[in-house]
Coordinates of C-alpha atoms and ligand atoms in Angstrom, one line a residue:
M28 CA 25.1 129.5 -80.0
S29 CA 24.5 132.3 -82.5
G30 CA 27.2 134.9 -84.1
E31 CA 23.9 138.0 -83.4
S32 CA 24.6 136.9 -79.4
R33 CA 27.6 138.3 -79.8
K34 CA 31.2 140.9 -81.2
T35 CA 33.6 138.2 -80.7
A36 CA 33.9 135.2 -83.2
V37 CA 33.3 131.7 -81.1
V38 CA 35.0 128.2 -82.9
D39 CA 32.6 126.8 -85.3
K40 CA 30.6 123.5 -84.4
S41 CA 31.6 121.4 -87.1
Q42 CA 34.7 122.6 -86.0
M43 CA 34.9 120.8 -82.7
E44 CA 32.4 117.7 -84.0
K45 CA 36.3 117.6 -86.8
Q46 CA 39.1 117.6 -83.3
K47 CA 36.3 114.5 -82.0
Q48 CA 36.7 112.3 -85.2
F49 CA 40.3 113.2 -85.1
S50 CA 40.0 112.3 -81.9
Y51 CA 39.4 109.2 -82.6
K52 CA 41.4 109.0 -85.2
M53 CA 44.1 109.4 -83.0
S54 CA 43.6 106.5 -80.3
S55 CA 44.0 104.2 -83.7
V56 CA 47.6 105.1 -84.5
I57 CA 48.8 105.7 -81.0
S58 CA 46.7 101.4 -79.6
A59 CA 48.8 100.7 -83.6
R60 CA 52.0 102.4 -82.4
Y61 CA 52.6 101.2 -78.3
D62 CA 52.3 98.0 -76.6
E63 CA 50.9 99.7 -73.6
M64 CA 48.9 103.2 -72.7
P65 CA 51.0 105.5 -73.4
K66 CA 51.3 107.9 -71.4
A67 CA 51.9 112.1 -71.3
C68 CA 54.1 114.7 -69.9
V69 CA 52.4 118.9 -69.5
I70 CA 54.8 121.0 -68.4
T71 CA 53.0 123.6 -67.6
Y72 CA 54.7 127.8 -67.0
G73 CA 53.2 131.4 -66.2
C74 CA 49.7 132.2 -65.1
Q75 CA 46.9 130.7 -63.9
Q76 CA 45.6 131.4 -67.7
N77 CA 48.7 128.4 -69.1
V78 CA 47.7 126.2 -65.8
A79 CA 43.7 126.1 -67.2
D80 CA 45.0 125.9 -71.1
S81 CA 46.9 122.3 -70.0
E82 CA 43.8 121.4 -68.2
K83 CA 42.1 121.9 -71.3
I84 CA 45.2 120.0 -72.6
K85 CA 45.3 117.3 -71.1
G86 CA 41.1 116.7 -71.1
M87 CA 41.8 115.9 -75.1
L88 CA 44.8 113.6 -74.2
E89 CA 42.8 111.7 -71.7
Q90 CA 39.8 111.7 -74.6
I91 CA 42.2 110.1 -77.4
G92 CA 44.0 107.6 -74.8
Y93 CA 46.5 108.8 -73.3
G94 CA 47.5 108.4 -69.3
F95 CA 49.5 110.7 -67.5
T96 CA 53.1 111.3 -65.6
D97 CA 55.3 114.0 -64.1
D98 CA 57.9 112.3 -64.9
R99 CA 58.7 113.4 -68.7
H100 CA 61.6 110.4 -69.2
D101 CA 58.6 108.0 -68.9
A102 CA 56.0 109.4 -70.9
K103 CA 55.5 108.7 -75.2
L104 CA 54.7 112.4 -75.6
I105 CA 56.6 115.1 -73.5
I106 CA 54.9 118.6 -74.0
F107 CA 56.1 122.0 -72.5
N108 CA 52.9 125.3 -72.4
T109 CA 55.2 128.2 -72.2
C110 CA 55.0 132.4 -70.5
A111 CA 56.8 134.7 -72.1
V112 CA 55.1 136.8 -69.9
R113 CA 58.8 137.9 -68.5
E114 CA 63.0 136.1 -70.1
H115 CA 63.3 134.3 -67.5
A116 CA 60.9 131.8 -68.0
E117 CA 62.1 132.1 -71.3
D118 CA 64.7 131.2 -70.5
R119 CA 63.7 128.0 -68.1
V120 CA 62.0 126.5 -71.0
F121 CA 64.9 127.2 -74.1
G122 CA 67.0 125.3 -71.0
N123 CA 64.8 122.7 -70.4
V124 CA 64.0 121.3 -73.3
G125 CA 67.3 121.3 -74.0
S126 CA 67.6 119.0 -72.3
L127 CA 65.9 116.3 -74.3
K128 CA 67.4 116.6 -77.4
Q129 CA 69.8 113.2 -76.1
Y130 CA 67.4 111.8 -75.2
K131 CA 65.0 112.2 -78.4
R132 CA 67.5 110.6 -79.9
E133 CA 67.4 107.3 -77.9
N134 CA 64.6 108.1 -77.7
P135 CA 62.8 108.9 -80.8
D136 CA 59.3 107.2 -81.1
V137 CA 58.6 110.3 -78.0
I138 CA 56.9 113.6 -79.3
I139 CA 58.0 116.7 -78.3
A140 CA 55.3 119.5 -78.6
L141 CA 55.6 122.5 -77.2
C142 CA 52.7 125.2 -77.0
G143 CA 51.8 128.6 -75.5
C144 CA 51.8 132.3 -75.7
M145 CA 56.0 132.5 -75.8
M146 CA 55.2 130.1 -80.0
Q147 CA 52.7 132.8 -81.1
Q148 CA 56.2 135.2 -81.1
K149 CA 57.2 134.5 -84.5
H150 CA 61.3 135.0 -83.8
I151 CA 61.1 132.3 -80.8
A152 CA 58.6 130.0 -83.4
Q153 CA 61.4 130.0 -85.9
K154 CA 64.2 129.7 -83.0
I155 CA 62.7 126.8 -82.5
K156 CA 62.7 125.8 -85.7
N157 CA 65.7 126.2 -86.7
S158 CA 67.7 125.3 -83.4
Y159 CA 65.7 122.5 -82.2
P160 CA 65.0 120.3 -85.0
F161 CA 64.1 117.5 -82.0
V162 CA 61.2 119.0 -81.5
D163 CA 58.2 118.1 -83.0
L164 CA 55.5 120.5 -82.9
V165 CA 55.0 123.3 -82.5
F166 CA 51.4 124.9 -81.6
G167 CA 50.4 128.3 -80.4
T168 CA 47.4 129.7 -78.3
H169 CA 44.3 130.6 -80.9
V170 CA 44.9 126.3 -81.6
I171 CA 44.7 124.6 -78.9
H172 CA 41.7 123.0 -79.5
C173 CA 43.0 121.5 -82.8
L174 CA 45.7 118.9 -80.7
P175 CA 44.4 115.8 -81.9
E176 CA 44.6 117.0 -85.4
L177 CA 48.1 118.4 -84.9
L178 CA 49.5 115.5 -83.3
Y179 CA 47.5 113.0 -85.5
R180 CA 48.6 115.6 -88.5
T181 CA 52.7 114.7 -86.7
M182 CA 52.1 111.4 -85.9
T183 CA 50.9 110.3 -89.4
G184 CA 52.9 112.7 -91.9
G185 CA 56.4 112.6 -91.8
K186 CA 57.2 116.0 -91.6
R187 CA 57.4 119.0 -88.4
V188 CA 54.5 120.8 -88.0
F189 CA 54.6 124.3 -86.8
E190 CA 50.7 125.6 -85.9
I191 CA 50.7 129.8 -85.7
P192 CA 48.2 131.8 -87.1
D193 CA 48.0 135.1 -86.1
M194 CA 44.5 136.0 -85.2
D195 CA 42.4 137.8 -83.3
G196 CA 41.1 134.8 -81.4
A197 CA 38.4 133.3 -81.4
I198 CA 36.3 131.3 -78.1
A199 CA 35.2 127.5 -78.5
E200 CA 33.2 125.8 -76.0
G201 CA 33.3 121.9 -76.0
I202 CA 36.7 121.5 -74.7
P203 CA 36.8 118.4 -72.3
V204 CA 38.7 119.7 -69.1
K205 CA 41.2 116.9 -67.7
R206 CA 41.3 119.3 -64.1
D207 CA 44.6 119.1 -61.4
N208 CA 42.7 119.3 -58.1
G209 CA 38.5 119.3 -59.1
A210 CA 38.2 121.3 -55.0
K211 CA 39.6 123.7 -56.3
A212 CA 39.1 124.8 -59.7
W213 CA 40.1 127.6 -62.3
L214 CA 37.5 128.0 -64.6
P215 CA 38.4 130.4 -67.5
I216 CA 35.5 133.2 -68.3
M217 CA 37.2 135.5 -70.5
Y218 CA 40.2 135.0 -72.7
G219 CA 43.7 138.1 -73.5
C220 CA 43.5 141.3 -73.4
N221 CA 42.1 144.7 -76.0
N222 CA 44.6 147.2 -73.2
F223 CA 48.4 147.4 -75.1
C224 CA 50.1 147.8 -71.5
S225 CA 53.6 149.0 -72.5
Y226 CA 55.6 147.1 -71.1
C227 CA 53.9 144.0 -72.0
I228 CA 53.8 141.0 -74.4
V229 CA 50.0 139.3 -73.7
P230 CA 48.0 141.1 -76.2
Y231 CA 50.4 140.0 -78.8
V232 CA 50.5 136.6 -78.1
R233 CA 46.8 136.1 -76.3
G234 CA 45.3 138.8 -79.0
R235 CA 41.8 140.3 -78.0
E236 CA 38.8 140.4 -75.4
R237 CA 36.3 137.9 -76.1
S238 CA 33.9 136.5 -73.2
R239 CA 32.3 133.3 -72.7
E240 CA 28.3 133.2 -72.4
K241 CA 27.3 134.0 -69.7
Q242 CA 25.2 130.6 -69.7
D243 CA 28.0 128.5 -70.9
I244 CA 30.0 129.6 -67.5
I245 CA 27.4 129.3 -65.7
N246 CA 26.4 125.8 -66.5
E247 CA 30.3 125.2 -66.0
F248 CA 30.3 126.7 -63.1
R249 CA 27.2 124.2 -61.4
Q250 CA 28.6 120.7 -62.3
L251 CA 32.1 121.9 -61.5
V252 CA 30.1 122.7 -58.2
Q253 CA 28.2 118.8 -58.2
R254 CA 31.6 118.0 -58.5
G255 CA 32.5 119.2 -55.4
S256 CA 34.6 122.2 -56.0
K257 CA 34.7 124.2 -53.1
E258 CA 36.6 126.9 -54.3
I259 CA 36.5 127.9 -58.0
T260 CA 38.6 131.1 -59.7
L261 CA 37.0 133.0 -62.3
L262 CA 40.1 133.9 -65.5
G263 CA 40.7 136.1 -67.2
Q264 CA 43.0 138.5 -67.9
N265 CA 41.3 141.6 -67.0
V266 CA 38.1 140.3 -65.7
N267 CA 36.3 143.3 -65.0
S268 CA 35.3 144.0 -68.9
Y269 CA 33.7 140.8 -68.8
G270 CA 30.7 140.5 -71.2
K271 CA 31.4 144.3 -73.3
D272 CA 31.8 142.2 -76.3
L273 CA 28.3 140.6 -74.8
I274 CA 24.4 141.4 -76.4
P275 CA 23.5 142.3 -74.1
Q276 CA 25.8 143.3 -73.5
V277 CA 26.4 141.9 -69.2
S278 CA 28.8 143.3 -66.3
F279 CA 31.0 141.2 -64.5
A280 CA 28.8 142.9 -61.5
Q281 CA 25.8 140.7 -62.4
L282 CA 28.0 137.3 -63.4
L283 CA 29.2 137.9 -59.2
R284 CA 25.3 137.6 -58.6
E285 CA 24.1 135.3 -60.7
L286 CA 27.3 132.8 -59.6
N287 CA 26.4 133.3 -55.8
D288 CA 22.9 133.4 -56.2
I289 CA 23.8 128.9 -57.2
D290 CA 23.2 127.7 -54.1
G291 CA 25.9 125.2 -52.5
D292 CA 28.7 125.2 -50.3
F293 CA 31.8 127.2 -52.1
R294 CA 33.8 130.4 -52.6
I295 CA 34.2 132.9 -55.6
R296 CA 37.6 134.4 -56.4
F297 CA 38.1 136.4 -59.6
M298 CA 41.4 137.6 -61.3
T299 CA 43.3 138.9 -62.3
S300 CA 41.4 142.8 -62.2
H301 CA 42.5 146.0 -64.1
P302 CA 42.3 149.4 -62.0
K303 CA 41.1 151.9 -64.9
D304 CA 37.4 149.1 -65.6
C305 CA 37.0 148.1 -61.7
T306 CA 33.9 150.3 -60.7
K307 CA 32.2 150.8 -57.7
E308 CA 29.3 148.5 -58.2
L309 CA 32.3 146.0 -58.4
L310 CA 33.5 146.7 -55.2
E311 CA 29.7 146.5 -53.5
T312 CA 29.1 142.9 -55.1
M313 CA 32.2 141.3 -53.9
A314 CA 30.3 143.3 -50.7
S315 CA 27.1 142.4 -50.4
C316 CA 28.4 138.6 -52.2
D317 CA 28.3 135.9 -49.1
K318 CA 30.6 133.5 -50.9
V319 CA 32.6 135.3 -52.8
A320 CA 36.0 135.5 -51.2
Q321 CA 37.2 139.0 -49.9
H322 CA 40.2 139.4 -51.8
L323 CA 40.8 141.3 -54.7
H324 CA 43.9 141.2 -56.3
L325 CA 44.2 144.9 -58.2
P326 CA 47.5 145.4 -59.8
F327 CA 48.8 148.9 -59.5
Q328 CA 52.6 147.8 -61.4
S329 CA 53.8 151.9 -60.2
G330 CA 52.9 154.8 -57.2
S331 CA 54.5 157.1 -60.0
N332 CA 50.7 159.3 -63.0
R333 CA 54.3 159.7 -65.5
V334 CA 56.0 156.7 -64.5
L335 CA 52.0 155.2 -64.9
K336 CA 50.9 156.8 -68.5
A337 CA 54.5 155.6 -69.2
M338 CA 53.1 152.0 -69.4
N339 CA 49.7 153.0 -71.0
R340 CA 47.6 152.0 -67.4
N341 CA 44.4 154.4 -68.2
Y342 CA 44.5 155.2 -64.3
T343 CA 46.1 157.9 -62.0
R344 CA 47.5 157.0 -58.3
E345 CA 44.8 158.9 -56.8
Q346 CA 41.9 156.9 -58.3
Y347 CA 43.8 153.7 -57.4
L348 CA 44.5 154.9 -53.5
E349 CA 40.1 155.8 -53.3
L350 CA 39.0 152.4 -55.0
I351 CA 41.6 151.2 -52.1
H352 CA 39.0 153.0 -49.2
Y353 CA 36.4 151.9 -51.4
A354 CA 37.0 148.5 -51.1
R355 CA 38.1 149.3 -47.6
E356 CA 35.0 151.5 -46.2
L357 CA 32.7 147.8 -47.5
M358 CA 34.8 145.8 -46.5
G359 CA 36.4 146.1 -43.5
D360 CA 39.5 144.5 -42.2
E361 CA 38.0 141.6 -43.9
L362 CA 39.0 142.7 -47.3
S363 CA 42.6 141.3 -49.1
V364 CA 44.3 143.4 -51.2
T365 CA 46.9 142.0 -53.1
S366 CA 49.2 144.1 -56.3
D367 CA 51.5 143.1 -59.1
I368 CA 54.6 145.8 -59.1
I369 CA 56.7 146.3 -62.3
V370 CA 60.2 147.5 -60.8
G371 CA 62.8 149.6 -63.1
F372 CA 60.1 150.5 -66.2
P373 CA 62.7 152.2 -68.6
G374 CA 62.9 155.9 -68.2
E375 CA 62.3 155.5 -64.8
T376 CA 63.8 157.4 -61.7
Y377 CA 64.1 156.5 -57.9
E378 CA 62.0 159.9 -57.4
E379 CA 60.0 157.5 -58.7
F380 CA 60.3 154.6 -57.4
K381 CA 60.2 156.6 -54.4
E382 CA 56.1 156.9 -55.2
T383 CA 55.5 153.1 -55.0
L384 CA 57.7 153.1 -52.8
S385 CA 55.1 155.9 -51.0
L386 CA 51.9 153.9 -52.2
V387 CA 52.7 150.3 -51.0
K388 CA 52.8 152.2 -47.5
E389 CA 49.5 153.7 -47.8
V390 CA 47.7 150.4 -50.1
K391 CA 49.0 148.0 -47.2
A392 CA 48.8 144.9 -48.4
T393 CA 48.7 141.5 -47.4
S394 CA 51.6 140.5 -50.3
L395 CA 52.5 142.1 -53.6
F396 CA 54.0 140.0 -56.6
T397 CA 56.7 142.4 -57.1
F398 CA 59.1 141.8 -60.9
I399 CA 62.6 143.4 -62.0
Y400 CA 61.3 144.9 -65.9
S401 CA 62.2 142.2 -68.5
P402 CA 61.6 144.0 -72.4
R403 CA 59.1 141.7 -74.7
K404 CA 60.2 142.2 -78.6
G405 CA 57.8 144.1 -80.3
T406 CA 56.2 145.9 -77.7
P407 CA 56.3 150.2 -76.8
A408 CA 58.8 149.5 -73.5
A409 CA 60.9 148.1 -75.2
R410 CA 61.9 150.7 -77.7
M411 CA 62.7 153.0 -74.5
D412 CA 65.8 154.3 -73.1
D413 CA 66.8 152.3 -69.8
P414 CA 69.8 153.9 -68.4
V415 CA 69.6 152.4 -65.3
S416 CA 71.8 149.6 -64.9
Q417 CA 70.0 145.9 -63.8
Q418 CA 72.4 146.2 -60.4
E419 CA 70.6 149.8 -59.4
K420 CA 67.5 147.8 -61.1
S421 CA 68.2 144.9 -57.8
K422 CA 68.9 147.1 -55.3
W423 CA 64.9 149.5 -55.3
F424 CA 64.2 145.8 -55.6
K425 CA 65.5 144.8 -52.3
E426 CA 64.6 147.8 -51.4
L427 CA 60.9 146.9 -51.9
T428 CA 60.6 144.1 -50.8
D429 CA 61.9 144.6 -47.5
L430 CA 59.2 147.0 -47.2
Q431 CA 56.8 145.2 -48.0
E432 CA 57.5 142.3 -45.4
K433 CA 56.9 144.8 -43.2
I434 CA 54.0 145.7 -43.7
S435 CA 53.1 141.7 -44.4
A436 CA 53.8 141.1 -41.0
Q437 CA 51.9 143.6 -40.2
Q438 CA 49.7 143.0 -41.3
M439 CA 48.9 139.1 -39.9
K440 CA 49.2 140.8 -36.2
L441 CA 45.8 142.4 -37.5
H442 CA 44.1 138.4 -37.4
E443 CA 45.0 137.8 -33.7
G444 CA 41.7 136.5 -32.1
K445 CA 40.0 136.7 -35.4
I446 CA 37.4 133.5 -36.4
Y447 CA 37.5 132.8 -40.4
K448 CA 35.5 130.3 -42.7
C449 CA 38.5 128.1 -44.2
Y450 CA 38.6 125.7 -47.1
V451 CA 41.1 122.8 -46.0
Y452 CA 43.2 121.9 -48.8
G453 CA 46.2 120.0 -47.0
K454 CA 48.4 118.6 -44.7
G455 CA 50.1 121.7 -42.5
K456 CA 54.3 121.7 -42.6
L457 CA 54.1 123.5 -38.7
N458 CA 54.0 120.4 -37.1
D459 CA 52.9 116.7 -38.4
N460 CA 49.3 116.2 -36.4
Y461 CA 49.0 120.2 -38.6
I462 CA 46.0 120.5 -41.2
A463 CA 46.6 123.3 -43.5
A464 CA 43.4 126.3 -44.4
R465 CA 42.7 129.4 -46.7
N466 CA 40.8 132.6 -45.3
D467 CA 38.5 134.4 -47.7
G468 CA 42.0 137.0 -48.5
N469 CA 44.2 134.0 -50.0
L470 CA 45.7 133.9 -45.8
I471 CA 47.5 130.2 -44.8
I472 CA 46.0 129.2 -41.3
E473 CA 47.1 126.0 -39.4
F474 CA 45.6 124.2 -37.1
E475 CA 45.7 121.0 -34.9
G476 CA 43.4 118.4 -36.8
D477 CA 42.4 115.4 -38.4
K478 CA 43.1 114.5 -42.1
S479 CA 39.2 113.9 -42.2
L480 CA 38.5 117.3 -42.4
I481 CA 40.3 118.5 -45.5
G482 CA 38.9 119.3 -48.5
T483 CA 35.1 121.4 -45.9
F484 CA 35.3 124.9 -44.5
Q485 CA 35.7 125.1 -40.6
N486 CA 36.0 128.3 -38.5
I487 CA 39.4 129.2 -37.1
K488 CA 40.7 131.3 -35.3
V489 CA 44.2 132.9 -35.3
I490 CA 45.7 132.1 -32.9
E491 CA 49.0 133.0 -33.6
P492 CA 50.2 135.3 -36.6
L493 CA 53.8 134.3 -37.7
T494 CA 55.8 135.8 -40.4
F495 CA 53.9 133.3 -43.8
V496 CA 51.7 131.4 -42.2
M497 CA 49.0 131.6 -39.0
R498 CA 48.5 129.4 -36.1
G499 CA 44.8 129.4 -35.8
E500 CA 42.7 125.5 -33.4
I501 CA 39.4 125.5 -34.8
V502 CA 35.9 126.3 -33.2
K503 CA 33.2 124.3 -33.0
E504 CA 29.7 125.9 -34.6
K505 CA 28.3 126.4 -30.3
E506 CA 31.1 128.6 -29.9
L507 CA 30.6 131.1 -32.1
Ligands
5AD613 N1 58.8 143.2 -66.4 C1 57.8 142.8 -66.0 N2 56.7 142.0 -65.3 C2 55.9 141.9 -66.3 N3 54.3 141.8 -65.6 C3 54.4 142.0 -67.3 N4 55.1 141.7 -68.4 C4 55.7 142.1 -67.6 C5 57.7 142.5 -68.3 N5 57.5 143.1 -69.4 C6 53.9 141.8 -65.0 C7 53.4 142.6 -64.6 C8 52.0 142.0 -64.5 C9 52.1 141.0 -64.0 C10 51.2 139.2 -64.2 O1 53.8 140.3 -64.7 O2 53.4 143.2 -62.9 O3 50.1 142.3 -63.8
SF4_614 FE1 49.5 142.8 -70.1 FE2 48.3 145.3 -69.1 FE3 46.7 143.3 -70.7 FE4 48.0 142.9 -68.3 S1 46.4 144.4 -68.4 S2 47.7 141.3 -69.9 S3 49.4 143.8 -67.5 S4 48.3 144.3 -71.3

């Protein structure tokens, strides 16, 4: 990759080669230290980006010679890949790491490491340094590719290692990936965020937006298809601004079209979209590409224009609705819309919250991801006046989830009698002889069928919409 084909940084090949060398050195270190193949336990919090990062972490560990376990007490290396988006996620990490104190005392050869968004915040890293002396290694989001070297330093240097450089971030290609599930794969297409929504910590801990080269994405995508991946989700904090840093620029819609043209039986999903960058071209591309799922995750966060402005979201309620109407015009009932909403942003009044409720009624989303505002140190919103009590915010939250429950149930009814191409992913819960599948809109349909169908696409007719899943039956090719 030449430095001229993009405006943002790339980790150079020599650095990646150096890490490979450390990987070999680490293989010797672990074979000298342990009698049998040591196991690693990687615990992941937060979003799919973190899941994708953990798959890289596991890829590097596998290359070194680690096996894997879900039981932290069976592991010689325990890594927590953390999330900073809300306080609740952080509290869970502190609780879980704290509970290993005694275990580490009894098993001093076990290595405990922490990484991810939480560690990229200075006050958190400091707290770990001072109050969690049994943690051996802490590394930030920009040096994941250096894990072999960092582990080597931790295991041979006799000191705790803290490696948390503060930087914009760079694209690192060529890290091995160990995927949790071959059929349903995550494929990061870009990293970082430039939006600085006033409540959000992500831009501070994940650096600036940077896109992978289109050809690198296409190559990885092809490999996934060849290895049998059926649902491939393209990941980015704001996928709609994909390619703005590439020279020449590439649009996300263009990338989607090229991936859609690849031969094979698969479905493409993507997340997350930002309304300010969601173009009509993208919606038209979604509608015209047969392998792109008709599912739009488009977070609106609030229905009040004043709150949206205070959140620094750069769109209005009216602009959001225009996008949804246009998308529905193009894709009809086939389209599933989902969204994220924050309740109780600092200074939000009940009147403003009611505007969120009214937008929820208009959008008619399939489902919503709803959150009570959580102040994040260092963000502008954390410095704003926040007079509404937590108790009051919880009441609003309940009002919102009750409303959406009714809307989801009504939306489910629209599917009765419809036939969808679904990806069969596993065992069902409704009955022992049921298996479960997802349609384009990510809705779960369970039906009576043989387990040998798991991992294939099938046409399923919806018989009975229930609350969270639908009961269906398989449709034979000739009945279509
Ligand atoms: N408090 C509550 N929710 C938040 N989100 C991001 N930051 C915060 C915060 N400080 C939510 C947004 C975002 C989703 C991933 O998490 O709704 O879209
Ligand atoms: Fe956070 Fe806004 Fe970026 Fe999403 S778009 S990661 S909410 S700053």
